[in-house]
PDB file of C-alpha atoms in Angstrom:
ATOM      1  CA  MET A   1     111.010 -35.502-175.849  1.00  0.00           C
ATOM      2  CA  PRO A   2     113.105 -34.636-178.909  1.00  0.00           C
ATOM      3  CA  ASN A   3     116.525 -33.083-178.507  1.00  0.00           C
ATOM      4  CA  HIS A   4     116.935 -29.575-179.827  1.00  0.00           C
ATOM      5  CA  SER A   5     119.882 -27.680-181.241  1.00  0.00           C
ATOM      6  CA  ARG A   6     120.139 -24.052-182.228  1.00  0.00           C
ATOM      7  CA  PRO A   7     121.882 -22.772-185.360  1.00  0.00           C
ATOM      8  CA  ALA A   8     124.474 -20.088-184.814  1.00  0.00           C
ATOM      9  CA  GLY A   9     121.962 -17.317-185.442  1.00  0.00           C
ATOM     10  CA  PRO A  10     120.129 -16.588-188.705  1.00  0.00           C
ATOM     11  CA  LEU A  11     121.892 -17.767-191.853  1.00  0.00           C
ATOM     12  CA  PRO A  12     121.227 -15.099-194.505  1.00  0.00           C
ATOM     13  CA  ALA A  13     123.340 -16.829-197.176  1.00  0.00           C
ATOM     14  CA  LEU A  14     120.649 -19.492-197.450  1.00  0.00           C
ATOM     15  CA  PHE A  15     117.894 -16.965-198.120  1.00  0.00           C
ATOM     16  CA  THR A  16     118.839 -15.231-201.326  1.00  0.00           C
ATOM     17  CA  PRO A  17     117.041 -15.970-204.606  1.00  0.00           C
ATOM     18  CA  LEU A  18     118.510 -18.521-206.982  1.00  0.00           C
ATOM     19  CA  ARG A  19     117.734 -19.693-210.478  1.00  0.00           C
ATOM     20  CA  LEU A  20     118.506 -23.304-211.386  1.00  0.00           C
ATOM     21  CA  GLY A  21     117.763 -23.488-215.094  1.00  0.00           C
ATOM     22  CA  GLU A  22     114.034 -22.803-215.390  1.00  0.00           C
ATOM     23  CA  LEU A  23     113.465 -23.301-211.645  1.00  0.00           C
ATOM     24  CA  ALA A  24     113.210 -19.971-209.818  1.00  0.00           C
ATOM     25  CA  LEU A  25     113.901 -20.408-206.084  1.00  0.00           C
ATOM     26  CA  GLN A  26     113.416 -17.905-203.306  1.00  0.00           C
ATOM     27  CA  HIS A  27     115.802 -19.676-200.917  1.00  0.00           C
ATOM     28  CA  ARG A  28     118.512 -22.334-201.042  1.00  0.00           C
ATOM     29  CA  VAL A  29     117.343 -24.915-198.492  1.00  0.00           C
ATOM     30  CA  VAL A  30     116.376 -28.049-200.419  1.00  0.00           C
ATOM     31  CA  LEU A  31     114.592 -31.196-199.335  1.00  0.00           C
ATOM     32  CA  PRO A  32     116.641 -34.002-200.938  1.00  0.00           C
ATOM     33  CA  ALA A  33     114.957 -37.233-201.984  1.00  0.00           C
ATOM     34  CA  TRP A  34     113.919 -39.079-198.832  1.00  0.00           C
ATOM     35  CA  THR A  35     111.943 -42.312-198.822  1.00  0.00           C
ATOM     36  CA  THR A  36     108.740 -41.907-196.826  1.00  0.00           C
ATOM     37  CA  ARG A  37     107.514 -45.518-197.317  1.00  0.00           C
ATOM     38  CA  GLN A  38     103.987 -44.084-197.407  1.00  0.00           C
ATOM     39  CA  ALA A  39     103.004 -45.288-200.871  1.00  0.00           C
ATOM     40  CA  ALA A  40     100.259 -47.919-200.945  1.00  0.00           C
ATOM     41  CA  PRO A  41     101.259 -51.477-201.902  1.00  0.00           C
ATOM     42  CA  PRO A  42     101.243 -53.440-204.050  1.00  0.00           C
ATOM     43  CA  GLY A  43     101.144 -50.870-206.846  1.00  0.00           C
ATOM     44  CA  GLY A  44     103.298 -48.157-205.276  1.00  0.00           C
ATOM     45  CA  VAL A  45     100.609 -45.509-205.573  1.00  0.00           C
ATOM     46  CA  PRO A  46     100.954 -42.152-203.779  1.00  0.00           C
ATOM     47  CA  THR A  47      98.705 -41.564-200.783  1.00  0.00           C
ATOM     48  CA  PRO A  48      97.173 -38.602-198.931  1.00  0.00           C
ATOM     49  CA  ALA A  49      99.854 -39.107-196.272  1.00  0.00           C
ATOM     50  CA  MET A  50     102.497 -38.405-198.907  1.00  0.00           C
ATOM     51  CA  ALA A  51     100.672 -35.272-200.003  1.00  0.00           C
ATOM     52  CA  GLN A  52     100.625 -34.092-196.397  1.00  0.00           C
ATOM     53  CA  HIS A  53     104.329 -34.914-195.929  1.00  0.00           C
ATOM     54  CA  TYR A  54     105.419 -32.829-198.906  1.00  0.00           C
ATOM     55  CA  ALA A  55     102.943 -30.007-198.300  1.00  0.00           C
ATOM     56  CA  GLN A  56     104.242 -29.604-194.733  1.00  0.00           C
ATOM     57  CA  ARG A  57     107.715 -28.957-196.131  1.00  0.00           C
ATOM     58  CA  ALA A  58     106.705 -26.719-199.018  1.00  0.00           C
ATOM     59  CA  THR A  59     107.516 -23.018-198.898  1.00  0.00           C
ATOM     60  CA  PRO A  60     107.171 -20.249-201.486  1.00  0.00           C
ATOM     61  CA  GLY A  61     109.989 -20.756-203.957  1.00  0.00           C
ATOM     62  CA  GLY A  62     111.415 -23.712-202.056  1.00  0.00           C
ATOM     63  CA  LEU A  63     112.614 -26.818-203.907  1.00  0.00           C
ATOM     64  CA  LEU A  64     111.536 -30.301-202.846  1.00  0.00           C
ATOM     65  CA  ILE A  65     113.009 -33.373-204.549  1.00  0.00           C
ATOM     66  CA  GLY A  66     110.529 -36.232-204.512  1.00  0.00           C
ATOM     67  CA  GLU A  67     111.492 -39.662-203.251  1.00  0.00           C
ATOM     68  CA  ALA A  68     112.814 -42.037-205.904  1.00  0.00           C
ATOM     69  CA  ALA A  69     109.997 -43.206-208.178  1.00  0.00           C
ATOM     70  CA  ALA A  70     110.302 -46.552-209.953  1.00  0.00           C
ATOM     71  CA  VAL A  71     110.178 -46.431-213.741  1.00  0.00           C
ATOM     72  CA  TRP A  72     108.602 -49.886-214.178  1.00  0.00           C
ATOM     73  CA  PRO A  73     106.890 -52.494-211.951  1.00  0.00           C
ATOM     74  CA  PRO A  74     109.880 -54.795-211.266  1.00  0.00           C
ATOM     75  CA  ALA A  75     111.821 -51.785-209.957  1.00  0.00           C
ATOM     76  CA  HIS A  76     109.778 -51.681-206.738  1.00  0.00           C
ATOM     77  CA  SER A  77     112.352 -53.029-204.301  1.00  0.00           C
ATOM     78  CA  ASP A  78     109.977 -52.002-201.505  1.00  0.00           C
ATOM     79  CA  PRO A  79     106.178 -52.271-202.021  1.00  0.00           C
ATOM     80  CA  CYS A  80     105.726 -49.020-200.088  1.00  0.00           C
ATOM     81  CA  THR A  81     107.819 -46.974-202.512  1.00  0.00           C
ATOM     82  CA  PRO A  82     106.075 -45.101-205.331  1.00  0.00           C
ATOM     83  CA  GLY A  83     106.339 -45.401-209.086  1.00  0.00           C
ATOM     84  CA  LEU A  84     105.723 -43.271-212.158  1.00  0.00           C
ATOM     85  CA  HIS A  85     104.842 -45.959-214.669  1.00  0.00           C
ATOM     86  CA  SER A  86     101.053 -46.352-214.393  1.00  0.00           C
ATOM     87  CA  ALA A  87      98.050 -44.116-214.974  1.00  0.00           C
ATOM     88  CA  GLU A  88      96.906 -44.666-211.391  1.00  0.00           C
ATOM     89  CA  GLN A  89     100.236 -43.496-210.023  1.00  0.00           C
ATOM     90  CA  VAL A  90     100.188 -40.412-212.233  1.00  0.00           C
ATOM     91  CA  ASN A  91      96.688 -39.492-211.110  1.00  0.00           C
ATOM     92  CA  LEU A  92      97.541 -39.846-207.421  1.00  0.00           C
ATOM     93  CA  TRP A  93     100.874 -38.009-207.717  1.00  0.00           C
ATOM     94  CA  ARG A  94      98.772 -35.006-208.745  1.00  0.00           C
ATOM     95  CA  GLY A  95      97.484 -34.840-205.180  1.00  0.00           C
ATOM     96  CA  VAL A  96     101.101 -34.451-204.009  1.00  0.00           C
ATOM     97  CA  THR A  97     102.157 -31.869-206.576  1.00  0.00           C
ATOM     98  CA  ASP A  98      98.951 -29.865-206.158  1.00  0.00           C
ATOM     99  CA  ALA A  99      99.513 -29.751-202.395  1.00  0.00           C
ATOM    100  CA  VAL A 100     103.059 -28.447-202.864  1.00  0.00           C
ATOM    101  CA  HIS A 101     102.021 -25.873-205.460  1.00  0.00           C
ATOM    102  CA  ALA A 102      99.190 -24.657-203.227  1.00  0.00           C
ATOM    103  CA  ARG A 103     101.882 -23.514-200.784  1.00  0.00           C
ATOM    104  CA  GLY A 104     104.008 -21.942-203.489  1.00  0.00           C
ATOM    105  CA  GLY A 105     106.637 -24.676-203.586  1.00  0.00           C
ATOM    106  CA  LEU A 106     108.407 -26.476-206.412  1.00  0.00           C
ATOM    107  CA  VAL A 107     108.779 -30.250-206.601  1.00  0.00           C
ATOM    108  CA  VAL A 108     110.784 -32.376-209.021  1.00  0.00           C
ATOM    109  CA  ALA A 109     110.416 -36.115-209.509  1.00  0.00           C
ATOM    110  CA  GLN A 110     113.456 -38.279-208.895  1.00  0.00           C
ATOM    111  CA  LEU A 111     113.477 -41.182-211.338  1.00  0.00           C
ATOM    112  CA  GLY A 112     115.139 -44.200-209.770  1.00  0.00           C
ATOM    113  CA  GLN A 113     115.804 -47.712-211.025  1.00  0.00           C
ATOM    114  CA  PRO A 114     117.335 -49.709-208.157  1.00  0.00           C
ATOM    115  CA  ALA A 115     119.702 -52.512-209.003  1.00  0.00           C
ATOM    116  CA  GLY A 116     118.618 -55.996-208.015  1.00  0.00           C
ATOM    117  CA  ALA A 117     120.188 -57.998-205.227  1.00  0.00           C
ATOM    118  CA  THR A 118     122.702 -59.511-207.653  1.00  0.00           C
ATOM    119  CA  GLY A 119     124.019 -56.082-208.679  1.00  0.00           C
ATOM    120  CA  ALA A 120     126.915 -56.539-211.107  1.00  0.00           C
ATOM    121  CA  ALA A 121     125.615 -59.942-212.252  1.00  0.00           C
ATOM    122  CA  GLU A 122     122.289 -58.324-213.144  1.00  0.00           C
ATOM    123  CA  LEU A 123     124.068 -55.638-215.113  1.00  0.00           C
ATOM    124  CA  ALA A 124     126.114 -58.197-217.033  1.00  0.00           C
ATOM    125  CA  SER A 125     122.970 -60.142-217.942  1.00  0.00           C
ATOM    126  CA  LEU A 126     121.263 -57.187-219.635  1.00  0.00           C
ATOM    127  CA  GLY A 127     121.147 -57.449-223.407  1.00  0.00           C
ATOM    128  CA  LEU A 128     121.380 -54.440-225.682  1.00  0.00           C
ATOM    129  CA  ASP A 129     117.622 -54.627-226.273  1.00  0.00           C
ATOM    130  CA  ASP A 130     117.121 -54.505-222.493  1.00  0.00           C
ATOM    131  CA  ILE A 131     119.238 -51.371-222.290  1.00  0.00           C
ATOM    132  CA  ASP A 132     117.283 -49.733-225.097  1.00  0.00           C
ATOM    133  CA  LEU A 133     114.082 -50.640-223.239  1.00  0.00           C
ATOM    134  CA  LEU A 134     115.472 -49.101-220.066  1.00  0.00           C
ATOM    135  CA  THR A 135     115.983 -45.789-221.846  1.00  0.00           C
ATOM    136  CA  GLU A 136     112.392 -45.873-223.085  1.00  0.00           C
ATOM    137  CA  LEU A 137     111.128 -46.624-219.590  1.00  0.00           C
ATOM    138  CA  TYR A 138     112.895 -43.532-218.255  1.00  0.00           C
ATOM    139  CA  ARG A 139     111.514 -41.462-221.120  1.00  0.00           C
ATOM    140  CA  ASN A 140     107.998 -42.684-220.339  1.00  0.00           C
ATOM    141  CA  ALA A 141     108.420 -41.943-216.627  1.00  0.00           C
ATOM    142  CA  ALA A 142     109.612 -38.427-217.484  1.00  0.00           C
ATOM    143  CA  GLU A 143     106.491 -37.883-219.572  1.00  0.00           C
ATOM    144  CA  ASN A 144     104.378 -39.218-216.713  1.00  0.00           C
ATOM    145  CA  ALA A 145     106.066 -36.784-214.328  1.00  0.00           C
ATOM    146  CA  GLY A 146     104.860 -33.935-216.515  1.00  0.00           C
ATOM    147  CA  ASP A 147     101.331 -35.319-216.543  1.00  0.00           C
ATOM    148  CA  ALA A 148     101.498 -35.634-212.750  1.00  0.00           C
ATOM    149  CA  GLY A 149     102.264 -31.925-212.350  1.00  0.00           C
ATOM    150  CA  PHE A 150     105.926 -32.033-211.341  1.00  0.00           C
ATOM    151  CA  ASP A 151     108.127 -29.024-212.093  1.00  0.00           C
ATOM    152  CA  GLY A 152     111.013 -31.109-213.439  1.00  0.00           C
ATOM    153  CA  VAL A 153     112.833 -34.415-213.095  1.00  0.00           C
ATOM    154  CA  GLU A 154     116.034 -35.599-211.451  1.00  0.00           C
ATOM    155  CA  LEU A 155     117.872 -38.677-212.720  1.00  0.00           C
ATOM    156  CA  LEU A 156     119.151 -40.846-209.876  1.00  0.00           C
ATOM    157  CA  ALA A 157     122.582 -42.153-210.859  1.00  0.00           C
ATOM    158  CA  GLY A 158     123.875 -42.777-207.356  1.00  0.00           C
ATOM    159  CA  HIS A 159     122.966 -44.658-204.183  1.00  0.00           C
ATOM    160  CA  GLY A 160     123.357 -48.017-205.930  1.00  0.00           C
ATOM    161  CA  ALA A 161     120.795 -47.305-208.641  1.00  0.00           C
ATOM    162  CA  LEU A 162     121.234 -49.359-211.803  1.00  0.00           C
ATOM    163  CA  PRO A 163     122.601 -46.442-213.882  1.00  0.00           C
ATOM    164  CA  GLU A 164     125.364 -46.003-211.301  1.00  0.00           C
ATOM    165  CA  LEU A 165     126.520 -49.612-211.701  1.00  0.00           C
ATOM    166  CA  PHE A 166     127.283 -48.916-215.352  1.00  0.00           C
ATOM    167  CA  LEU A 167     129.678 -46.133-214.353  1.00  0.00           C
ATOM    168  CA  HIS A 168     132.224 -48.045-212.295  1.00  0.00           C
ATOM    169  CA  ALA A 169     134.777 -50.567-213.509  1.00  0.00           C
ATOM    170  CA  ARG A 170     134.301 -52.588-210.300  1.00  0.00           C
ATOM    171  CA  SER A 171     130.655 -53.305-211.117  1.00  0.00           C
ATOM    172  CA  ASN A 172     130.629 -53.017-214.917  1.00  0.00           C
ATOM    173  CA  ARG A 173     132.369 -56.017-216.494  1.00  0.00           C
ATOM    174  CA  ARG A 174     130.535 -55.816-219.801  1.00  0.00           C
ATOM    175  CA  GLY A 175     132.490 -56.415-222.986  1.00  0.00           C
ATOM    176  CA  ASP A 176     130.281 -54.434-225.362  1.00  0.00           C
ATOM    177  CA  GLU A 177     129.754 -50.749-226.078  1.00  0.00           C
ATOM    178  CA  HIS A 178     128.466 -50.234-222.518  1.00  0.00           C
ATOM    179  CA  GLY A 179     131.568 -51.586-220.757  1.00  0.00           C
ATOM    180  CA  GLY A 180     135.309 -51.201-220.562  1.00  0.00           C
ATOM    181  CA  SER A 181     136.362 -47.658-221.427  1.00  0.00           C
ATOM    182  CA  LEU A 182     135.235 -44.561-219.580  1.00  0.00           C
ATOM    183  CA  GLU A 183     133.328 -43.460-222.656  1.00  0.00           C
ATOM    184  CA  ASN A 184     131.475 -46.763-222.827  1.00  0.00           C
ATOM    185  CA  ARG A 185     130.642 -46.879-219.116  1.00  0.00           C
ATOM    186  CA  THR A 186     129.070 -43.419-219.257  1.00  0.00           C
ATOM    187  CA  ARG A 187     127.125 -44.146-222.455  1.00  0.00           C
ATOM    188  CA  LEU A 188     123.880 -45.180-220.726  1.00  0.00           C
ATOM    189  CA  LEU A 189     123.978 -42.157-218.429  1.00  0.00           C
ATOM    190  CA  GLY A 190     124.270 -39.903-221.467  1.00  0.00           C
ATOM    191  CA  ASP A 191     121.416 -41.683-223.233  1.00  0.00           C
ATOM    192  CA  LEU A 192     119.164 -41.378-220.187  1.00  0.00           C
ATOM    193  CA  LEU A 193     119.914 -37.684-219.758  1.00  0.00           C
ATOM    194  CA  GLN A 194     119.247 -37.060-223.434  1.00  0.00           C
ATOM    195  CA  ALA A 195     115.904 -38.847-223.092  1.00  0.00           C
ATOM    196  CA  LEU A 196     114.866 -36.704-220.121  1.00  0.00           C
ATOM    197  CA  VAL A 197     116.039 -33.489-221.771  1.00  0.00           C
ATOM    198  CA  GLY A 198     114.048 -34.456-224.863  1.00  0.00           C
ATOM    199  CA  VAL A 199     110.904 -34.500-222.732  1.00  0.00           C
ATOM    200  CA  TRP A 200     111.517 -31.595-220.354  1.00  0.00           C
ATOM    201  CA  GLY A 201     114.215 -29.406-221.864  1.00  0.00           C
ATOM    202  CA  SER A 202     117.558 -29.073-220.124  1.00  0.00           C
ATOM    203  CA  GLY A 203     116.432 -26.296-217.774  1.00  0.00           C
ATOM    204  CA  ARG A 204     114.116 -28.609-215.835  1.00  0.00           C
ATOM    205  CA  CYS A 205     116.378 -31.673-215.594  1.00  0.00           C
ATOM    206  CA  GLY A 206     118.784 -32.490-212.768  1.00  0.00           C
ATOM    207  CA  LEU A 207     121.275 -35.271-212.112  1.00  0.00           C
ATOM    208  CA  CYS A 208     121.908 -36.880-208.719  1.00  0.00           C
ATOM    209  CA  LEU A 209     125.274 -38.549-208.088  1.00  0.00           C
ATOM    210  CA  SER A 210     126.830 -40.052-204.952  1.00  0.00           C
ATOM    211  CA  PRO A 211     130.570 -39.980-205.723  1.00  0.00           C
ATOM    212  CA  ALA A 212     131.619 -41.119-202.240  1.00  0.00           C
ATOM    213  CA  GLY A 213     129.423 -44.205-202.380  1.00  0.00           C
ATOM    214  CA  VAL A 214     131.957 -46.392-204.200  1.00  0.00           C
ATOM    215  CA  PRO A 215     135.591 -47.293-203.496  1.00  0.00           C
ATOM    216  CA  ASP A 216     138.157 -45.419-205.524  1.00  0.00           C
ATOM    217  CA  ASP A 217     139.607 -47.734-208.180  1.00  0.00           C
ATOM    218  CA  GLY A 218     142.033 -45.073-209.306  1.00  0.00           C
ATOM    219  CA  GLY A 219     139.726 -43.548-211.866  1.00  0.00           C
ATOM    220  CA  ARG A 220     136.963 -42.032-209.787  1.00  0.00           C
ATOM    221  CA  GLN A 221     138.007 -38.405-210.177  1.00  0.00           C
ATOM    222  CA  ALA A 222     138.386 -38.790-213.947  1.00  0.00           C
ATOM    223  CA  LEU A 223     134.956 -40.430-214.119  1.00  0.00           C
ATOM    224  CA  PHE A 224     133.129 -37.702-212.263  1.00  0.00           C
ATOM    225  CA  THR A 225     135.056 -34.961-214.032  1.00  0.00           C
ATOM    226  CA  GLN A 226     133.768 -36.365-217.324  1.00  0.00           C
ATOM    227  CA  ILE A 227     130.207 -36.640-216.003  1.00  0.00           C
ATOM    228  CA  LEU A 228     130.269 -33.018-214.831  1.00  0.00           C
ATOM    229  CA  ALA A 229     131.544 -31.933-218.239  1.00  0.00           C
ATOM    230  CA  ALA A 230     128.682 -33.807-219.921  1.00  0.00           C
ATOM    231  CA  ALA A 231     126.153 -32.201-217.562  1.00  0.00           C
ATOM    232  CA  ALA A 232     127.566 -28.765-218.385  1.00  0.00           C
ATOM    233  CA  ALA A 233     127.381 -29.451-222.108  1.00  0.00           C
ATOM    234  CA  LEU A 234     123.715 -30.405-221.786  1.00  0.00           C
ATOM    235  CA  GLY A 235     122.947 -27.272-219.760  1.00  0.00           C
ATOM    236  CA  LEU A 236     121.185 -29.172-216.975  1.00  0.00           C
ATOM    237  CA  ALA A 237     119.329 -27.178-214.347  1.00  0.00           C
ATOM    238  CA  TYR A 238     121.595 -28.625-211.675  1.00  0.00           C
ATOM    239  CA  VAL A 239     123.833 -31.451-210.550  1.00  0.00           C
ATOM    240  CA  HIS A 240     123.088 -32.811-207.090  1.00  0.00           C
ATOM    241  CA  LEU A 241     126.079 -34.344-205.283  1.00  0.00           C
ATOM    242  CA  ALA A 242     124.739 -36.441-202.426  1.00  0.00           C
ATOM    243  CA  ALA A 243     126.508 -38.348-199.706  1.00  0.00           C
ATOM    244  CA  PRO A 244     125.803 -42.092-199.826  1.00  0.00           C
ATOM    245  CA  TRP A 245     122.898 -43.350-197.770  1.00  0.00           C
ATOM    246  CA  ARG A 246     124.179 -44.008-194.277  1.00  0.00           C
ATOM    247  CA  VAL A 247     122.005 -47.077-193.810  1.00  0.00           C
ATOM    248  CA  ALA A 248     123.467 -48.614-196.976  1.00  0.00           C
ATOM    249  CA  ALA A 249     126.974 -48.013-195.688  1.00  0.00           C
ATOM    250  CA  VAL A 250     126.151 -49.622-192.350  1.00  0.00           C
ATOM    251  CA  ARG A 251     124.713 -52.683-194.041  1.00  0.00           C
ATOM    252  CA  ALA A 252     127.816 -52.972-196.215  1.00  0.00           C
ATOM    253  CA  GLY A 253     130.042 -52.709-193.154  1.00  0.00           C
ATOM    254  CA  VAL A 254     131.986 -49.736-194.487  1.00  0.00           C
ATOM    255  CA  GLU A 255     132.648 -46.250-193.228  1.00  0.00           C
ATOM    256  CA  VAL A 256     132.213 -43.572-195.868  1.00  0.00           C
ATOM    257  CA  ALA A 257     132.947 -39.880-195.671  1.00  0.00           C
ATOM    258  CA  PRO A 258     130.129 -37.534-196.684  1.00  0.00           C
ATOM    259  CA  ARG A 259     132.368 -36.173-199.470  1.00  0.00           C
ATOM    260  CA  TRP A 260     135.674 -37.394-200.841  1.00  0.00           C
ATOM    261  CA  TRP A 261     136.620 -34.381-202.900  1.00  0.00           C
ATOM    262  CA  ALA A 262     138.789 -31.481-201.879  1.00  0.00           C
ATOM    263  CA  PRO A 263     136.896 -28.268-201.098  1.00  0.00           C
ATOM    264  CA  GLY A 264     135.940 -26.546-204.309  1.00  0.00           C
ATOM    265  CA  TRP A 265     136.755 -29.506-206.568  1.00  0.00           C
ATOM    266  CA  PRO A 266     133.273 -29.881-208.106  1.00  0.00           C
ATOM    267  CA  ARG A 267     132.997 -26.147-208.744  1.00  0.00           C
ATOM    268  CA  SER A 268     136.344 -26.130-210.513  1.00  0.00           C
ATOM    269  CA  HIS A 269     134.898 -28.589-213.031  1.00  0.00           C
ATOM    270  CA  TYR A 270     131.263 -27.479-213.170  1.00  0.00           C
ATOM    271  CA  ALA A 271     129.973 -23.922-213.334  1.00  0.00           C
ATOM    272  CA  GLY A 272     126.270 -24.830-213.521  1.00  0.00           C
ATOM    273  CA  GLY A 273     123.736 -25.150-210.719  1.00  0.00           C
ATOM    274  CA  LEU A 274     125.174 -27.275-207.901  1.00  0.00           C
ATOM    275  CA  ILE A 275     123.298 -28.791-204.963  1.00  0.00           C
ATOM    276  CA  VAL A 276     125.287 -30.531-202.215  1.00  0.00           C
ATOM    277  CA  SER A 277     123.707 -32.681-199.518  1.00  0.00           C
ATOM    278  CA  GLY A 278     124.792 -35.057-196.792  1.00  0.00           C
ATOM    279  CA  GLY A 279     126.903 -34.534-193.682  1.00  0.00           C
ATOM    280  CA  LEU A 280     126.113 -30.831-193.370  1.00  0.00           C
ATOM    281  CA  ASP A 281     124.744 -28.939-190.400  1.00  0.00           C
ATOM    282  CA  PRO A 282     123.060 -25.568-191.045  1.00  0.00           C
ATOM    283  CA  PRO A 283     126.183 -23.435-190.444  1.00  0.00           C
ATOM    284  CA  GLY A 284     128.178 -25.770-192.690  1.00  0.00           C
ATOM    285  CA  ALA A 285     125.476 -25.530-195.332  1.00  0.00           C
ATOM    286  CA  ALA A 286     125.593 -21.750-195.216  1.00  0.00           C
ATOM    287  CA  ALA A 287     129.391 -21.869-195.547  1.00  0.00           C
ATOM    288  CA  GLU A 288     129.073 -23.990-198.720  1.00  0.00           C
ATOM    289  CA  VAL A 289     126.854 -21.326-200.274  1.00  0.00           C
ATOM    290  CA  GLU A 290     128.871 -18.348-199.004  1.00  0.00           C
ATOM    291  CA  SER A 291     132.068 -19.831-200.448  1.00  0.00           C
ATOM    292  CA  GLY A 292     130.468 -20.526-203.813  1.00  0.00           C
ATOM    293  CA  ARG A 293     131.171 -24.245-203.496  1.00  0.00           C
ATOM    294  CA  ALA A 294     127.424 -24.893-203.825  1.00  0.00           C
ATOM    295  CA  ASP A 295     124.399 -22.933-204.966  1.00  0.00           C
ATOM    296  CA  ALA A 296     121.915 -24.764-202.744  1.00  0.00           C
ATOM    297  CA  VAL A 297     122.103 -27.375-199.999  1.00  0.00           C
ATOM    298  CA  GLY A 298     120.051 -30.422-199.113  1.00  0.00           C
ATOM    299  CA  LEU A 299     119.390 -30.900-195.394  1.00  0.00           C
ATOM    300  CA  GLY A 300     117.463 -34.161-195.298  1.00  0.00           C
ATOM    301  CA  ARG A 301     117.551 -35.188-191.648  1.00  0.00           C
ATOM    302  CA  ALA A 302     116.918 -31.674-190.430  1.00  0.00           C
ATOM    303  CA  PHE A 303     114.020 -31.279-192.902  1.00  0.00           C
ATOM    304  CA  ILE A 304     112.422 -34.568-191.847  1.00  0.00           C
ATOM    305  CA  ALA A 305     112.572 -33.640-188.165  1.00  0.00           C
ATOM    306  CA  ASN A 306     111.575 -30.014-188.829  1.00  0.00           C
ATOM    307  CA  PRO A 307     108.888 -29.591-191.504  1.00  0.00           C
ATOM    308  CA  ASP A 308     109.223 -25.820-191.070  1.00  0.00           C
ATOM    309  CA  LEU A 309     113.018 -25.947-191.451  1.00  0.00           C
ATOM    310  CA  PRO A 310     113.452 -22.925-193.777  1.00  0.00           C
ATOM    311  CA  GLN A 311     111.516 -20.673-191.411  1.00  0.00           C
ATOM    312  CA  ARG A 312     113.452 -21.926-188.377  1.00  0.00           C
ATOM    313  CA  LEU A 313     116.762 -21.297-190.138  1.00  0.00           C
ATOM    314  CA  ARG A 314     115.667 -17.895-191.348  1.00  0.00           C
ATOM    315  CA  GLU A 315     114.850 -16.895-187.764  1.00  0.00           C
ATOM    316  CA  GLY A 316     117.722 -18.747-186.052  1.00  0.00           C
ATOM    317  CA  ARG A 317     115.309 -20.873-183.996  1.00  0.00           C
ATOM    318  CA  ALA A 318     116.145 -24.202-182.378  1.00  0.00           C
ATOM    319  CA  LEU A 319     115.902 -27.377-184.463  1.00  0.00           C
ATOM    320  CA  ARG A 320     114.576 -30.749-183.446  1.00  0.00           C
ATOM    321  CA  GLU A 321     117.145 -33.494-183.968  1.00  0.00           C
ATOM    322  CA  GLY A 322     116.297 -36.755-185.690  1.00  0.00           C
ATOM    323  CA  GLY A 323     115.425 -38.297-189.008  1.00  0.00           C
ATOM    324  CA  GLU A 324     116.634 -41.572-190.464  1.00  0.00           C
ATOM    325  CA  PRO A 325     116.611 -42.666-194.108  1.00  0.00           C
TER     326      PRO A 325
END
């Protein structure tokens, strides 16, 4: 039998309307990207099981962030993860988005390009033509997301995704215009965001970062301050600050805190829509919103174990415990 826990009564702060760019939400409980491993191999095509998974968690005006979708075939690190690079995938994603919309929910596609097993060596081997191609692949995936019926897109630049490796001096040893200085290391991120905004408009584009997922080389705060400034200048719908995947930390043999920043630090540098996820229980999530440190909160484990999570939180009912990435 599952264990149960009860929030400290209803949490009204989580149930006020919110506008993130062009996305009009009726509450602030978000499903962050969470790999279901229910796509059909070898092509990474969405399945009816995925449609059911997302529909179960859809609520009127509730935001769901889809699991990371590969932007081209070699990016499928797991054959059971989906993509957004083929006509077949686009057609079958429509079954997912239609199911969410039928329940009044909103769903954005997370575009993810995982780094290969060699990580930094892979990044160093990319030629400038490869990087230009990468930008086009993201642009194409963003267009496909529109054809598939998504309400927007989120760029994954955390959790070890290839765009994240460009950001950090520890992993980026390139000697060209994409390496070295802070400006150069953030160049690809800016190009990718511009490509997505060119397809969707800024009000339907988000950016996912995992600032605590890398060791601090002395420049981490300056790096993320610059990224937040760039996101503000673009007028993105939101920035999503996510704790690093716990399973990745375990495999790396490191202990990482859900967040490294002082309370209120992101908000002091970014006035736009802000989603925070990872390491939060429902009362802690409500406190983030009440304090203004976040506009919405992602509660992944709780949402996986409780498909009706928003209703349970609204009513102060007990939650099932569980959920692993």
